[in-house]
mmCIF file of C-alpha atoms in Angstrom:
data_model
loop_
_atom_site.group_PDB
_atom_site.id
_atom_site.type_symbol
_atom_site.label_atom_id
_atom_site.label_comp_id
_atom_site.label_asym_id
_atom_site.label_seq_id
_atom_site.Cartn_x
_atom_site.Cartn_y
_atom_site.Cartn_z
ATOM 1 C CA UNK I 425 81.707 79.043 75.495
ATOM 2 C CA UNK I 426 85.399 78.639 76.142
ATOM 3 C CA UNK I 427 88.113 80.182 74.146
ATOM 4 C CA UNK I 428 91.849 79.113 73.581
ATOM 5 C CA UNK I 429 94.621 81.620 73.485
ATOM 6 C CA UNK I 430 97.350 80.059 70.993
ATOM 7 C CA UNK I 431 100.723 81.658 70.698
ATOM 8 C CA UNK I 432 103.031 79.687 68.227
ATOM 9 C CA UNK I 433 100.578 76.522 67.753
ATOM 10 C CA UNK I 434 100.430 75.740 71.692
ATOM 11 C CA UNK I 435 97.366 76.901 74.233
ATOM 12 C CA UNK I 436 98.340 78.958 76.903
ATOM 13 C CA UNK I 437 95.199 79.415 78.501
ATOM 14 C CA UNK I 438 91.495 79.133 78.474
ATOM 15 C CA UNK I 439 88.695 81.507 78.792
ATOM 16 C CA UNK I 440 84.604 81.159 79.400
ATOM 17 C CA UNK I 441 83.287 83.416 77.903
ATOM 18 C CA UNK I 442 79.420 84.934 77.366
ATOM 19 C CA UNK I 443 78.972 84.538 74.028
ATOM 20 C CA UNK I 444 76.718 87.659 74.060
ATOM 21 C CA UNK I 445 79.390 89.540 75.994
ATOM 22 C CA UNK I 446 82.600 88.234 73.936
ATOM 23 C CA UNK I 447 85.744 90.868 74.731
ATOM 24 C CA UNK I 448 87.011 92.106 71.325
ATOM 25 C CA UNK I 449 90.377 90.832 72.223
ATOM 26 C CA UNK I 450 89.510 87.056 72.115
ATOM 27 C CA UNK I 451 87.183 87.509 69.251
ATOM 28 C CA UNK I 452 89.762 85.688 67.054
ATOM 29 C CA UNK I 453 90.175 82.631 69.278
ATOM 30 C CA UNK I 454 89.200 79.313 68.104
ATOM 31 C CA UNK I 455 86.530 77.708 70.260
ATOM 32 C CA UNK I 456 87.467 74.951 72.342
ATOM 33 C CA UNK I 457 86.127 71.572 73.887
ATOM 34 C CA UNK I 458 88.641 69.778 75.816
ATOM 35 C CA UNK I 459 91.571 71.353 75.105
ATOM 36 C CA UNK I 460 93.678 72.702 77.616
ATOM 37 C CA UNK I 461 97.290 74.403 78.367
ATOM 38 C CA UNK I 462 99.479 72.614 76.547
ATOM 39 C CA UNK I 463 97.727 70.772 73.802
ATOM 40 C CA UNK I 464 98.690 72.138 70.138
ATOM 41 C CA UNK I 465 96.641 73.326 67.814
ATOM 42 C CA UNK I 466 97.263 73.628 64.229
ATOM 43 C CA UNK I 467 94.779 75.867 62.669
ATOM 44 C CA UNK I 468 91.930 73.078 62.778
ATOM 45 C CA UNK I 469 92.234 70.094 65.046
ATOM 46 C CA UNK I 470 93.492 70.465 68.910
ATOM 47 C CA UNK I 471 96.202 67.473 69.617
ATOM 48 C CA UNK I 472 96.710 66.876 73.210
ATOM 49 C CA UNK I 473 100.687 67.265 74.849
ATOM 50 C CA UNK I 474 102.664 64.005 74.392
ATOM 51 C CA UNK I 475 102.533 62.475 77.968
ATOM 52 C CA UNK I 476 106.049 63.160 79.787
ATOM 53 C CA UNK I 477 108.762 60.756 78.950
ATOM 54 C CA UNK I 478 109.564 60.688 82.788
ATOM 55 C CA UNK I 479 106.268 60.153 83.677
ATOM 56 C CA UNK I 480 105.369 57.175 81.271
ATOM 57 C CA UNK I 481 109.487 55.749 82.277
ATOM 58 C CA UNK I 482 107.584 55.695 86.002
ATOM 59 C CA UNK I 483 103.895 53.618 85.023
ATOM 60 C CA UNK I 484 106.117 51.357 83.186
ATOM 61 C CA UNK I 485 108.622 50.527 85.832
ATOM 62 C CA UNK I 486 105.667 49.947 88.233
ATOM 63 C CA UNK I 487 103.938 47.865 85.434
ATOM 64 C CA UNK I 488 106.789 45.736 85.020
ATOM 65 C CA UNK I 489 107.167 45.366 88.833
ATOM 66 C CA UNK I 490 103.777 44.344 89.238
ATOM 67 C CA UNK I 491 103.928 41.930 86.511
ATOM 68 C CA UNK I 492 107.119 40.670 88.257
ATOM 69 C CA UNK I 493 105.720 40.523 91.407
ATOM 70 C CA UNK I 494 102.168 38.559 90.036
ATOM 71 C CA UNK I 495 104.578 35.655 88.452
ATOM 72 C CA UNK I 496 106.699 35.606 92.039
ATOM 73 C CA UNK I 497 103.812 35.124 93.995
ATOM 74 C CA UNK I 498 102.077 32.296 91.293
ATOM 75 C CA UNK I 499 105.458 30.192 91.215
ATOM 76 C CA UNK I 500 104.610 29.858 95.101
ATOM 77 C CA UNK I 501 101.670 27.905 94.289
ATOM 78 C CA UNK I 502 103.775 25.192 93.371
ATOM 79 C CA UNK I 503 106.989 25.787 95.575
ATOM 80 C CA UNK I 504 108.354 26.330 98.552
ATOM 81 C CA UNK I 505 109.169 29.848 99.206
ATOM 82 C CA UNK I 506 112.437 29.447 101.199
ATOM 83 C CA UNK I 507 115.719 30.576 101.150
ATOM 84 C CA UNK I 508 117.778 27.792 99.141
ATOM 85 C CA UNK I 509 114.775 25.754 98.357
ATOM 86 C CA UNK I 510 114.992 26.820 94.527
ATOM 87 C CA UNK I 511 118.499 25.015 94.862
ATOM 88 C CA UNK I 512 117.232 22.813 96.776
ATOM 89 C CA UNK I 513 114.511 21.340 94.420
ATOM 90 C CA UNK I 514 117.287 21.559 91.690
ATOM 91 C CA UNK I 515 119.508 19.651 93.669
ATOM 92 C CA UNK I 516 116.862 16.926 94.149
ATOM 93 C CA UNK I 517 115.977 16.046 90.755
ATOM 94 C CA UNK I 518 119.391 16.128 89.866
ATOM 95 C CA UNK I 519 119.919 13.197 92.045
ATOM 96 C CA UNK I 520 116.950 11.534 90.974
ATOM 97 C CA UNK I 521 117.898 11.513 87.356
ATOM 98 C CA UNK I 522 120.885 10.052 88.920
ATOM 99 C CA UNK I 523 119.279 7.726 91.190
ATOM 100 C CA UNK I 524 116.876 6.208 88.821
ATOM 101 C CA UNK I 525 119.735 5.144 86.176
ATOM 102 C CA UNK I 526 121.848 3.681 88.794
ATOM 103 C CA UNK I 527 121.053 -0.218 88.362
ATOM 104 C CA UNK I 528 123.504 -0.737 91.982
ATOM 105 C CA UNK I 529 122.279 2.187 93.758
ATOM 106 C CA UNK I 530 123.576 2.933 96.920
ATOM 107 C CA UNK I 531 121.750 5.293 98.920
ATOM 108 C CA UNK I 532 124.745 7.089 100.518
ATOM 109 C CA UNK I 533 125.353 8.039 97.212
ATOM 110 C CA UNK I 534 121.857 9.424 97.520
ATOM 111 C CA UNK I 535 121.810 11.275 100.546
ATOM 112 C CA UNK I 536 118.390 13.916 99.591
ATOM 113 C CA UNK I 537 116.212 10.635 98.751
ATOM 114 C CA UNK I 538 117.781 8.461 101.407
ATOM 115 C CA UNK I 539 116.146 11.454 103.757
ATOM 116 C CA UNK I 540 112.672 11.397 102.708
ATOM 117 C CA UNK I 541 111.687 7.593 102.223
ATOM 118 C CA UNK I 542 109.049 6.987 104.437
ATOM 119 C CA UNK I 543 108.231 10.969 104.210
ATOM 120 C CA UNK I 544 107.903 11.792 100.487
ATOM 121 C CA UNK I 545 107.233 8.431 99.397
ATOM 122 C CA UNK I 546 107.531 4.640 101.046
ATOM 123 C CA UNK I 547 110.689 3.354 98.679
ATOM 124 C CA UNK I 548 113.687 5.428 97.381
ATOM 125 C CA UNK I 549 112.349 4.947 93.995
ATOM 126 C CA UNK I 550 108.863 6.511 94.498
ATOM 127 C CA UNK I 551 110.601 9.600 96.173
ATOM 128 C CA UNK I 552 113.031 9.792 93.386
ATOM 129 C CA UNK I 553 109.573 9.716 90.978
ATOM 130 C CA UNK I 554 108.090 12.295 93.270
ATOM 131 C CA UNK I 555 111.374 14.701 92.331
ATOM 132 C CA UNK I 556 111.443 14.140 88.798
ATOM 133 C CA UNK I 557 107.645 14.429 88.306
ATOM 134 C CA UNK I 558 107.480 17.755 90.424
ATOM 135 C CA UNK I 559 110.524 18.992 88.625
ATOM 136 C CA UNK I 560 108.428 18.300 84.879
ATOM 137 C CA UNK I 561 105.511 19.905 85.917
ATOM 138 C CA UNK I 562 106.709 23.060 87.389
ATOM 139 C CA UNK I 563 109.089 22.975 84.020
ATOM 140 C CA UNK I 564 105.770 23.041 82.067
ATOM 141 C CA UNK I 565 104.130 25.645 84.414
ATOM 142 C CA UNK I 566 106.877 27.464 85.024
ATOM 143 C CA UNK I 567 107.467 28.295 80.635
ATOM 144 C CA UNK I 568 103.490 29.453 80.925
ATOM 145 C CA UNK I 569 104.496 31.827 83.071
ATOM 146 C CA UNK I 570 108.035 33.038 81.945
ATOM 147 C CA UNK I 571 106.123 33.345 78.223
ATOM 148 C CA UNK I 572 103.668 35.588 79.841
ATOM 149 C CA UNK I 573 105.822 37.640 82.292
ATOM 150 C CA UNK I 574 108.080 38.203 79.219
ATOM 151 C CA UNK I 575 105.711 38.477 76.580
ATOM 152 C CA UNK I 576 103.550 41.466 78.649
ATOM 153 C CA UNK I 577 106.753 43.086 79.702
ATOM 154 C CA UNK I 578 108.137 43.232 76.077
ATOM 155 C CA UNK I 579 104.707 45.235 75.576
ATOM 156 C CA UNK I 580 104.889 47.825 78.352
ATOM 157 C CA UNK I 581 108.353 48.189 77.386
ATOM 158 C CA UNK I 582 107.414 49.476 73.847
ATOM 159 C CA UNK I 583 104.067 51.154 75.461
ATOM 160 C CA UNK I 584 103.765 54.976 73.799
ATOM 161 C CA UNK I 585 101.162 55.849 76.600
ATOM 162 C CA UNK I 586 100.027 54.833 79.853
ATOM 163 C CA UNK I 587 96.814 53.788 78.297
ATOM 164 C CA UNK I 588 98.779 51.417 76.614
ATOM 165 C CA UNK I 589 100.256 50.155 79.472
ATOM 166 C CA UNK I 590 97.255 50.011 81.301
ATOM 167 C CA UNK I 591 95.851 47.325 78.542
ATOM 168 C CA UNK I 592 98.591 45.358 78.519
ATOM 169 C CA UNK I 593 97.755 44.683 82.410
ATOM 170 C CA UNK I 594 94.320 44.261 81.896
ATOM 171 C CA UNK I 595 96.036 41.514 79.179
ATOM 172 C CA UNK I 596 98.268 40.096 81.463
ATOM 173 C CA UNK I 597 95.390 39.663 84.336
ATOM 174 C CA UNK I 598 93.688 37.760 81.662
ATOM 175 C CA UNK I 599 96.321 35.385 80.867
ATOM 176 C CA UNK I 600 97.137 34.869 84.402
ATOM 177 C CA UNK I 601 93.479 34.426 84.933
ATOM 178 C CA UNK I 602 93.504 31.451 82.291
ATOM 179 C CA UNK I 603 96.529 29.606 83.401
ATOM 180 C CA UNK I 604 95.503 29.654 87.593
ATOM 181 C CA UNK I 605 92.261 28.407 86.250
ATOM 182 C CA UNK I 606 93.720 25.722 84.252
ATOM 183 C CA UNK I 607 96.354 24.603 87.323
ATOM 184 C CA UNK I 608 94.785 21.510 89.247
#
């Protein structure tokens, strides 16, 4: 049987003890499951410590990293992952907007499309299609994923335990799941 040794509401340590061969000084001990140093005990139910507020500060940092990190690596599904290219891609569809409601369109004017007929598409106006489409669908993909990243981090950020935490992950891998699986 084990015995906890409470001195103002908090174990301080644990005994096993023969309950045949109990010492008289821990006869007055509550019995005790689970409980350990640290956990509080109020005369009838043992509460276990609150986890450390450094502690839970650390899972959540690394739970918002990895969350970070998991929406990083799914936006390079559907872009390049170069230096500038985000600005880049910008750039592009900028001039396509452009481009396409220029009626007297002069490709100097349009240096980025000028560049990739023949590569991207055979006319200036099919690459200038190929820009704005790209530029709508990562739009759509890429609000799936900033509602999720921010959504799940909004939850480990108000997380009370690292159990908690750890289920909003196991959430998160689920929604990530669904959307990868829904991607052509």
């Amino acid at each position: 049987m084990r015995l906890a040794q409470i001195e103002d509401g908090i174990i301080v340590n644990v005994i096993e003890v023969d309950p045949a061969a109990m010492p008289d000084w821990a006869s007055d001990w509550p019995k005790v499951d689970q409980a350990g140093p640290g956990w509080t005990f109020d005369g009838a139910d043992f509460i276990p410590p609150p986890e450390s507020t450094a502690a839970l500060s650390e899972v959540c940092a690394a739970a918002i990293d990895s969350i970070n990190s998991a929406i990083g690596q799914a936006r390079t599904e559907f872009i390049t992952d170069l230096p500038g290219q985000e600005m880049l891609y910008l750039v592009k569809e900028d001039e396509a907007g452009r481009f396409i409601k220029d009626l007297d369109a002069d490709l100097e004017n349009y240096p980025l499309i000028a560049a990739e007929i023949g590569i991207t598409g055979p006319t200036a106006y099919e690459v200038a299609q190929v820009y704005l489409n790209l530029g709508a669908q990562f739009r759509q993909i890429g609000a799936q994923l900033e509602t999720i990243r921010l959504g799940h981090i909004a939850q480990v950020e108000i997380a009370e335990t690292a159990t908690d935490v750890t289920v909003v992950l196991a959430s998160f891998a689920d929604a990530m799941g669904a959307i990868q699986g829904s991607v052509p």
